[in-house]
mmCIF file of C-alpha atoms in Angstrom:
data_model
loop_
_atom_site.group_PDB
_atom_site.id
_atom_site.type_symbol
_atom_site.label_atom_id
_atom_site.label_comp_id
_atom_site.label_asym_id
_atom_site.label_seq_id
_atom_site.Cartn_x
_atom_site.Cartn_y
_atom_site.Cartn_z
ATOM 1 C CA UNK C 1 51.812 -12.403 63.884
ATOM 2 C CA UNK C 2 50.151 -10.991 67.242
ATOM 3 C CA UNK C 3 48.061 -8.088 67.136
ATOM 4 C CA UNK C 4 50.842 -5.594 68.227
ATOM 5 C CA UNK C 5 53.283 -6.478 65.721
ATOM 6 C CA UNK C 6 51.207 -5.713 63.093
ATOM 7 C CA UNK C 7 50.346 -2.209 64.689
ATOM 8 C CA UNK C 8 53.175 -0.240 63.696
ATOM 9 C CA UNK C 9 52.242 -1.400 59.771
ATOM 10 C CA UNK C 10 48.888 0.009 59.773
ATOM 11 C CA UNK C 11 50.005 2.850 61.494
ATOM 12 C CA UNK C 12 52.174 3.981 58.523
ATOM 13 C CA UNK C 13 49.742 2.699 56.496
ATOM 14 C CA UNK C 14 47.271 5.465 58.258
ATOM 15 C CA UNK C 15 49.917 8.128 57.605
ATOM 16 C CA UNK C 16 50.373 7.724 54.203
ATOM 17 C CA UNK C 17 46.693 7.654 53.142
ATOM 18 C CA UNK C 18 46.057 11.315 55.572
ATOM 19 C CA UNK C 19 49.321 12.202 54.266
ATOM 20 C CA UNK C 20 48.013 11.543 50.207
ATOM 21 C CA UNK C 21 44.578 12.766 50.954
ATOM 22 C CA UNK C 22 46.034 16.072 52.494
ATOM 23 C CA UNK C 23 48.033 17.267 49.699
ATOM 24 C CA UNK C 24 44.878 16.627 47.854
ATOM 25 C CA UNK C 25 42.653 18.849 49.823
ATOM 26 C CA UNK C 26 45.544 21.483 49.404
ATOM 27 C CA UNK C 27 45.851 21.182 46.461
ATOM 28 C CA UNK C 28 42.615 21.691 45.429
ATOM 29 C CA UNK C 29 41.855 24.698 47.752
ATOM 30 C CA UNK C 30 45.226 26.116 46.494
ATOM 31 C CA UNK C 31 42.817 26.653 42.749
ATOM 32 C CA UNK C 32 43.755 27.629 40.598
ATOM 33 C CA UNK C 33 47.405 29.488 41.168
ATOM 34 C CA UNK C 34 48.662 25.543 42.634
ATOM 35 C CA UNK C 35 51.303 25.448 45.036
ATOM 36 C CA UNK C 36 55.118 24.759 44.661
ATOM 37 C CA UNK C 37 56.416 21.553 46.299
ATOM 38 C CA UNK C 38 58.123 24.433 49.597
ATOM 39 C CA UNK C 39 54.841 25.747 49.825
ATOM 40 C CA UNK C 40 52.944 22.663 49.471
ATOM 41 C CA UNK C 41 55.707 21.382 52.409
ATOM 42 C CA UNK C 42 55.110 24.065 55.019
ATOM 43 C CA UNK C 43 50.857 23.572 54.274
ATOM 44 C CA UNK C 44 51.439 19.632 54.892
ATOM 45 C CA UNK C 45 53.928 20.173 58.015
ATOM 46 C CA UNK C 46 56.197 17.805 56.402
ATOM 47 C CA UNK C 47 59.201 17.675 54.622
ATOM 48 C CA UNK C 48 59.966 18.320 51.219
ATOM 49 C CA UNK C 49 62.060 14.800 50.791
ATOM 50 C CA UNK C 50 58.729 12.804 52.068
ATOM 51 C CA UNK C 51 55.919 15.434 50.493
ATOM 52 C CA UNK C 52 57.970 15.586 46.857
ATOM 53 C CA UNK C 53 57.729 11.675 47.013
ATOM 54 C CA UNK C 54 53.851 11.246 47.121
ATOM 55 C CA UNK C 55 53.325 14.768 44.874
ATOM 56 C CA UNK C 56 55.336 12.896 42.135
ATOM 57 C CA UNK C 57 53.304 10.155 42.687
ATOM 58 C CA UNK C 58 49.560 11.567 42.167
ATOM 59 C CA UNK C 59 51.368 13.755 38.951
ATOM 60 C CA UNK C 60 51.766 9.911 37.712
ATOM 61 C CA UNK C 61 48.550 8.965 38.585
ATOM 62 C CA UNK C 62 47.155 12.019 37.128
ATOM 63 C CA UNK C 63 45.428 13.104 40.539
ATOM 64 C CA UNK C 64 48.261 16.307 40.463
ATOM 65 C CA UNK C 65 49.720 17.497 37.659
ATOM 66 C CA UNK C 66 52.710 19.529 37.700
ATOM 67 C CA UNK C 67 53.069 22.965 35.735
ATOM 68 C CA UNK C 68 56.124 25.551 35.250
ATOM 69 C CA UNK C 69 57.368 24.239 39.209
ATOM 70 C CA UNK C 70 53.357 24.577 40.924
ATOM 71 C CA UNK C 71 51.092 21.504 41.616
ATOM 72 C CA UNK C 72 47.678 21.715 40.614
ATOM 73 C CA UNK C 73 44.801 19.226 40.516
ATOM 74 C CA UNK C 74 45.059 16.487 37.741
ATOM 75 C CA UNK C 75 42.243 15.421 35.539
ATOM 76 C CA UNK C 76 41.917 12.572 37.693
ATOM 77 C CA UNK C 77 39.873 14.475 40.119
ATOM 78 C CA UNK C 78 37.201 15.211 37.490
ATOM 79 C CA UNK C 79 36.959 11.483 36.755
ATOM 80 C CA UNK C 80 36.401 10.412 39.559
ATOM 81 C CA UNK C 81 33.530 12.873 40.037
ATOM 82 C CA UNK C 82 32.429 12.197 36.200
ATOM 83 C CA UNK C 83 31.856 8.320 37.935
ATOM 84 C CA UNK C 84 29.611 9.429 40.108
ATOM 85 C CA UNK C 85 27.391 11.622 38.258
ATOM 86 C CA UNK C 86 28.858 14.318 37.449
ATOM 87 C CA UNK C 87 28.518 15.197 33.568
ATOM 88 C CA UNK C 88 31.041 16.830 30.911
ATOM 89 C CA UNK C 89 29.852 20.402 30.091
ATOM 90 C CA UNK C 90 27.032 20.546 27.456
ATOM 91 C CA UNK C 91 28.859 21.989 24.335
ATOM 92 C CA UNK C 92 30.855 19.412 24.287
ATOM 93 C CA UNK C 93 28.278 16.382 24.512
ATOM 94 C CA UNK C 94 26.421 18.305 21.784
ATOM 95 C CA UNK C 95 29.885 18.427 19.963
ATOM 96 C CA UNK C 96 30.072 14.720 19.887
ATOM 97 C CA UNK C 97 26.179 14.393 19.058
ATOM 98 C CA UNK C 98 26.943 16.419 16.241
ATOM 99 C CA UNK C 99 29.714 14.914 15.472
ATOM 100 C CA UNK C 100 28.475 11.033 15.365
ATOM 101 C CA UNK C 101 25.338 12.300 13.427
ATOM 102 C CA UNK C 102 27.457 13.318 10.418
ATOM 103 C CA UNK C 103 29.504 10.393 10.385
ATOM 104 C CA UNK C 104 27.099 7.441 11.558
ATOM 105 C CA UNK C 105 30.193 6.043 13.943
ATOM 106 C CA UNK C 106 30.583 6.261 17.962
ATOM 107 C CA UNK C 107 31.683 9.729 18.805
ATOM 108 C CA UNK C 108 34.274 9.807 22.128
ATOM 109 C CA UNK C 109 35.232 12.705 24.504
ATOM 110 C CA UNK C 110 38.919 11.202 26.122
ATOM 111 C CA UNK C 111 40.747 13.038 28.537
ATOM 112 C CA UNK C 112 44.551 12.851 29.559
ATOM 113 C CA UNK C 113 45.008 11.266 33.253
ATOM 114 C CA UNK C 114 49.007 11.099 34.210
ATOM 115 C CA UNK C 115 49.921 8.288 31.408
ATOM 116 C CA UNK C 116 46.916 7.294 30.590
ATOM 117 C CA UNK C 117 43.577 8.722 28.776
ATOM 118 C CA UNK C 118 40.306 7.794 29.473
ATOM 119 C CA UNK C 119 36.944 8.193 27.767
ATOM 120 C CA UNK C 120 34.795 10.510 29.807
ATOM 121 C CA UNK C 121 31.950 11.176 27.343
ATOM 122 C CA UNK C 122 30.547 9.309 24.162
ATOM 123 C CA UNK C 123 27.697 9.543 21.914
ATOM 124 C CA UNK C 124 26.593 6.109 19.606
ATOM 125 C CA UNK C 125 25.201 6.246 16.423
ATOM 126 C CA UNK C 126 22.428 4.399 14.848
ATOM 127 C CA UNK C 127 23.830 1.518 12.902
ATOM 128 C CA UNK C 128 23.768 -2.009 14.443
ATOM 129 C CA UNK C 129 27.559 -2.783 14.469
ATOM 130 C CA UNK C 130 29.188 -0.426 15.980
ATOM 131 C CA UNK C 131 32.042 0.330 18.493
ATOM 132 C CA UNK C 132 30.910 0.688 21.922
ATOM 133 C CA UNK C 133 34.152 1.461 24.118
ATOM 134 C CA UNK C 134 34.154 1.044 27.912
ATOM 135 C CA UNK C 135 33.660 4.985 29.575
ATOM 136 C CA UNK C 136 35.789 6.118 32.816
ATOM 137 C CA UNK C 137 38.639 3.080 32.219
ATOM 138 C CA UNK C 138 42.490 3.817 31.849
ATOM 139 C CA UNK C 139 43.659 3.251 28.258
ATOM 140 C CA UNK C 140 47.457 3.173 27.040
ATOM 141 C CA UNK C 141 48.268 6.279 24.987
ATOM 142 C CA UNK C 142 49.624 3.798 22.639
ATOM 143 C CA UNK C 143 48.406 3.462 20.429
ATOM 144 C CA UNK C 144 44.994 4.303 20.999
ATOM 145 C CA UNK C 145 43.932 7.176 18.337
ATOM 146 C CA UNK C 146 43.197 9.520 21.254
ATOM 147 C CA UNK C 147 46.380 8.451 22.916
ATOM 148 C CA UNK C 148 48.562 9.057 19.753
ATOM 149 C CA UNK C 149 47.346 13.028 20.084
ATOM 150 C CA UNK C 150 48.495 13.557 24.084
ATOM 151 C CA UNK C 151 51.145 12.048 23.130
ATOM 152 C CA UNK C 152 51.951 14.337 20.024
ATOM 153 C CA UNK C 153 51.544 17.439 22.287
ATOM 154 C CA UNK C 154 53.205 16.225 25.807
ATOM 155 C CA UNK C 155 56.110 17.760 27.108
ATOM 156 C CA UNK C 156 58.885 16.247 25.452
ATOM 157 C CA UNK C 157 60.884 14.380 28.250
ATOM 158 C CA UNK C 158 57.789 13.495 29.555
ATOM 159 C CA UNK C 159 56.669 11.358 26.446
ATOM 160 C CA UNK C 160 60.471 9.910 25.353
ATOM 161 C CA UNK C 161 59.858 8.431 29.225
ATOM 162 C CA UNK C 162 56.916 6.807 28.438
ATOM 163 C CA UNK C 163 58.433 5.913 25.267
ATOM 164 C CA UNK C 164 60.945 3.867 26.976
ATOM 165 C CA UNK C 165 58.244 2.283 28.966
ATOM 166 C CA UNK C 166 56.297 0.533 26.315
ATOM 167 C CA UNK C 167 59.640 -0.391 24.259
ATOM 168 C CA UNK C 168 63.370 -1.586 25.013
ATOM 169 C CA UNK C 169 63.450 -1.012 21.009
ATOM 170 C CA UNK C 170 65.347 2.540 19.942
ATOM 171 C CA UNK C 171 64.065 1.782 16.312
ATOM 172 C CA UNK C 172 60.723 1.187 17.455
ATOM 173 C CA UNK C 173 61.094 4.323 19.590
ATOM 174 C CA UNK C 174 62.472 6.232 16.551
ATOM 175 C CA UNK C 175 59.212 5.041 14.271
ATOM 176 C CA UNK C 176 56.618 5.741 16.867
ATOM 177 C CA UNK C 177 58.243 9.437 17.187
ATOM 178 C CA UNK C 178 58.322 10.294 13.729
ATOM 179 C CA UNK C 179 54.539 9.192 13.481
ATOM 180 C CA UNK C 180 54.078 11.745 16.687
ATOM 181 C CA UNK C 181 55.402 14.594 15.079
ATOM 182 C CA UNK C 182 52.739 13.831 11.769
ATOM 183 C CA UNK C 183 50.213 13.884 14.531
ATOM 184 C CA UNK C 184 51.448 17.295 15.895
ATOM 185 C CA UNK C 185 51.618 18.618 12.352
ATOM 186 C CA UNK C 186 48.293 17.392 10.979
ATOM 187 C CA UNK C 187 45.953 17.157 14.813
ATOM 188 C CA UNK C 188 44.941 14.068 13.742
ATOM 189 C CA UNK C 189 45.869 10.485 15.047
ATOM 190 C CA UNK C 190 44.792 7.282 13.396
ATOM 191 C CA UNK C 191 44.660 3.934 15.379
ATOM 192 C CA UNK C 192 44.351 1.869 12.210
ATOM 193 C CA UNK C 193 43.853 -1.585 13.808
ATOM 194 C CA UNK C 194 46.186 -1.539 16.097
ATOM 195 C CA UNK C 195 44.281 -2.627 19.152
ATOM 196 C CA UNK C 196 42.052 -4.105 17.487
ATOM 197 C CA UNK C 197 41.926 -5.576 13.841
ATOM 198 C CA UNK C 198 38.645 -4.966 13.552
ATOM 199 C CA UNK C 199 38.395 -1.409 14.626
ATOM 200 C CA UNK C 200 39.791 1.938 13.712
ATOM 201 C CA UNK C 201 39.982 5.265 16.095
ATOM 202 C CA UNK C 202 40.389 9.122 14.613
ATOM 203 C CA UNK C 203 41.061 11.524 16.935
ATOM 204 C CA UNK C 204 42.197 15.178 16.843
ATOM 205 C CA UNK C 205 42.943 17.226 20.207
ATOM 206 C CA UNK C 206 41.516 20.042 21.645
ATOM 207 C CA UNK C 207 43.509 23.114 21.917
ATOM 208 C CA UNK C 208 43.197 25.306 24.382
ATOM 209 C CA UNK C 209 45.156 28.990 24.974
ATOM 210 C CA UNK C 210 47.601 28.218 27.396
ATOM 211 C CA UNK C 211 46.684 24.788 28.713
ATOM 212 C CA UNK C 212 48.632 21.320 28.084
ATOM 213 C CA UNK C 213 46.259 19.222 25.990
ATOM 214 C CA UNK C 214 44.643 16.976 28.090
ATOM 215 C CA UNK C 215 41.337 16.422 25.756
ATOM 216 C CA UNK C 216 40.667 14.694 22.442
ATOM 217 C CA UNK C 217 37.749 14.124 20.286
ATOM 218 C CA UNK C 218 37.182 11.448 17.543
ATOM 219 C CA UNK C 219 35.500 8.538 16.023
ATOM 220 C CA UNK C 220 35.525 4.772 16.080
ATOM 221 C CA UNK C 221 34.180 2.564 14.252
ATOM 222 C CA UNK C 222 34.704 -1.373 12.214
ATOM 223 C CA UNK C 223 37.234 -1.406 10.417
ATOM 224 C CA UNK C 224 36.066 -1.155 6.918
ATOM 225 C CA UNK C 225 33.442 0.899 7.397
ATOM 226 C CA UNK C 226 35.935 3.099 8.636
ATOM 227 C CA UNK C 227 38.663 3.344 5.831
ATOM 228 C CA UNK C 228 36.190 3.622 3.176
ATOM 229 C CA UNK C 229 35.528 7.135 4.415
ATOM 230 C CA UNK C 230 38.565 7.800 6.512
ATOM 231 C CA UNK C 231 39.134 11.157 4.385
ATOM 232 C CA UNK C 232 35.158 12.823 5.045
ATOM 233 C CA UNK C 233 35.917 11.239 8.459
ATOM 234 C CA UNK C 234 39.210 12.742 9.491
ATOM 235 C CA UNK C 235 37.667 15.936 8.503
ATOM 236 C CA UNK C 236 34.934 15.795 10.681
ATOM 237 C CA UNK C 237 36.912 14.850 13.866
ATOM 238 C CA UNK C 238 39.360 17.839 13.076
ATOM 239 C CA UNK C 239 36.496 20.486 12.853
ATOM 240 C CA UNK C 240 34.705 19.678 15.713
ATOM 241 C CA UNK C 241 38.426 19.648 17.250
ATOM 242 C CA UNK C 242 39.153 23.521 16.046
ATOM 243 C CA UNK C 243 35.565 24.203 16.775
ATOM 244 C CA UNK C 244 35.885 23.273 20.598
ATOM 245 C CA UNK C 245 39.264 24.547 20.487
ATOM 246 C CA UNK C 246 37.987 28.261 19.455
ATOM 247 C CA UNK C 247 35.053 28.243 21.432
ATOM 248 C CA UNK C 248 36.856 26.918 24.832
ATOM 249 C CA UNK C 249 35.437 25.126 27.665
ATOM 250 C CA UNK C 250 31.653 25.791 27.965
ATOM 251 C CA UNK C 251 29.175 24.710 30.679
#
């Protein structure tokens, strides 16, 4: 293929990366009211049609995320500036040290990034098998302990969708829900081996006023370590969970 006929490609190429990168930047400078997708539009100079394409996109992605009809910036954002240095406010890394202290496992921090939840912040403990669990990688909310609790509390169309993702099976579907709406009841979600055989995963979420819950915190740990103290454990994970819940976001 000549030089010219491959032109035109990267040209649209071109557009759509200025075109992604500038509803970002909107976006973002929009903080915090968001904008709606007409609004968002007429800032862009482009249509609706080709803006609500790409918007839909980063929501996915977790770069947007989408709230009563306004775009605001995803949790995806923060990652990505969490990679490069930037740490997770203080009260809740001293949650976590506090947290794996009292328990002797590997405390995580795990955030919600369009379908997938990543581990942002973690604190080891002292023994010499442990679980050490990669930080700033996507993870599949199932059935990942963190995972089970965004799940639990996501919008419901949004989670039967993913639902229907990760099985063609309406009984399977059926089971996994009714173990959801334990985790809603309870704020805790077990991954009892699920993953991995080896390892088990308590998580509760943190609830804040008004806000989707898009963090979790918990414990991991071998397996049988694990369930001979899941009880003391799963009340551990749930009051650090209320007790960054109350006290909200701190720097």
């Amino acid at each position: 293929m000549s030089s010219t006929d491959s032109t035109p490609a990267r040209g649209a190429e071109h557009r759509t990366v200025s075109r992604v990168m500038a509803i970002l930047e909107v976006i973002i400078a929009s903080e915090p009211e968001g904008l709606r997708l007409g609004e968002l539009s007429d800032a862009i100079g482009a249509p609706k049609s080709s803006i609500h394409g790409y918007a839909r996109g980063l929501v996915t992605t977790g770069y947007l995320r989408e709230h009563e009809g306004r775009y605001l910036q995803g949790p995806a954002v923060s990652t990505l500036l969490a990679i490069g240095g930037q740490q997770v406010p203080v009260g809740y890394h001293h949650a976590l040290e506090q947290l794996s202290k009292a328990c002797d496992e590997t405390a995580i921090l795990s955030i919600l990034v369009g379908n997938s939840a990543i581990i942002v912040d973690l604190v080891e403990p002292t023994q010499t098998i442990r679980a050490s669990p990669p930080m700033h990688q996507r993870n599949p909310l199932w059935p990942v302990s963190y995972g089970k609790c965004f799940l639990a509390f996501m919008e419901p169309r949004r989670r039967d969708a993913y639902l229907r993702r990760i099985t063609d099976d309406p009984a399977e579907r059926d089971r996994i829900a009714e173990e959801l709406v334990t985790v809603h009841d309870t704020r805790i979600g077990y991954n009892r081996g699920e993953r991995n055989p080896d390892l088990f995963g308590v998580a509760s979420p943190i609830l804040l006023q008004g806000k989707e819950v898009t963090m979790a915190i918990g414990l991991a740990g071998p397996a049988a370590r694990m369930d001979a103290q899941l009880d003391r454990i799963s009340k551990s994970v749930l009051d650090a969970a209320e007790r960054l819940s109350t006290a909200g976001v701190r720097e």
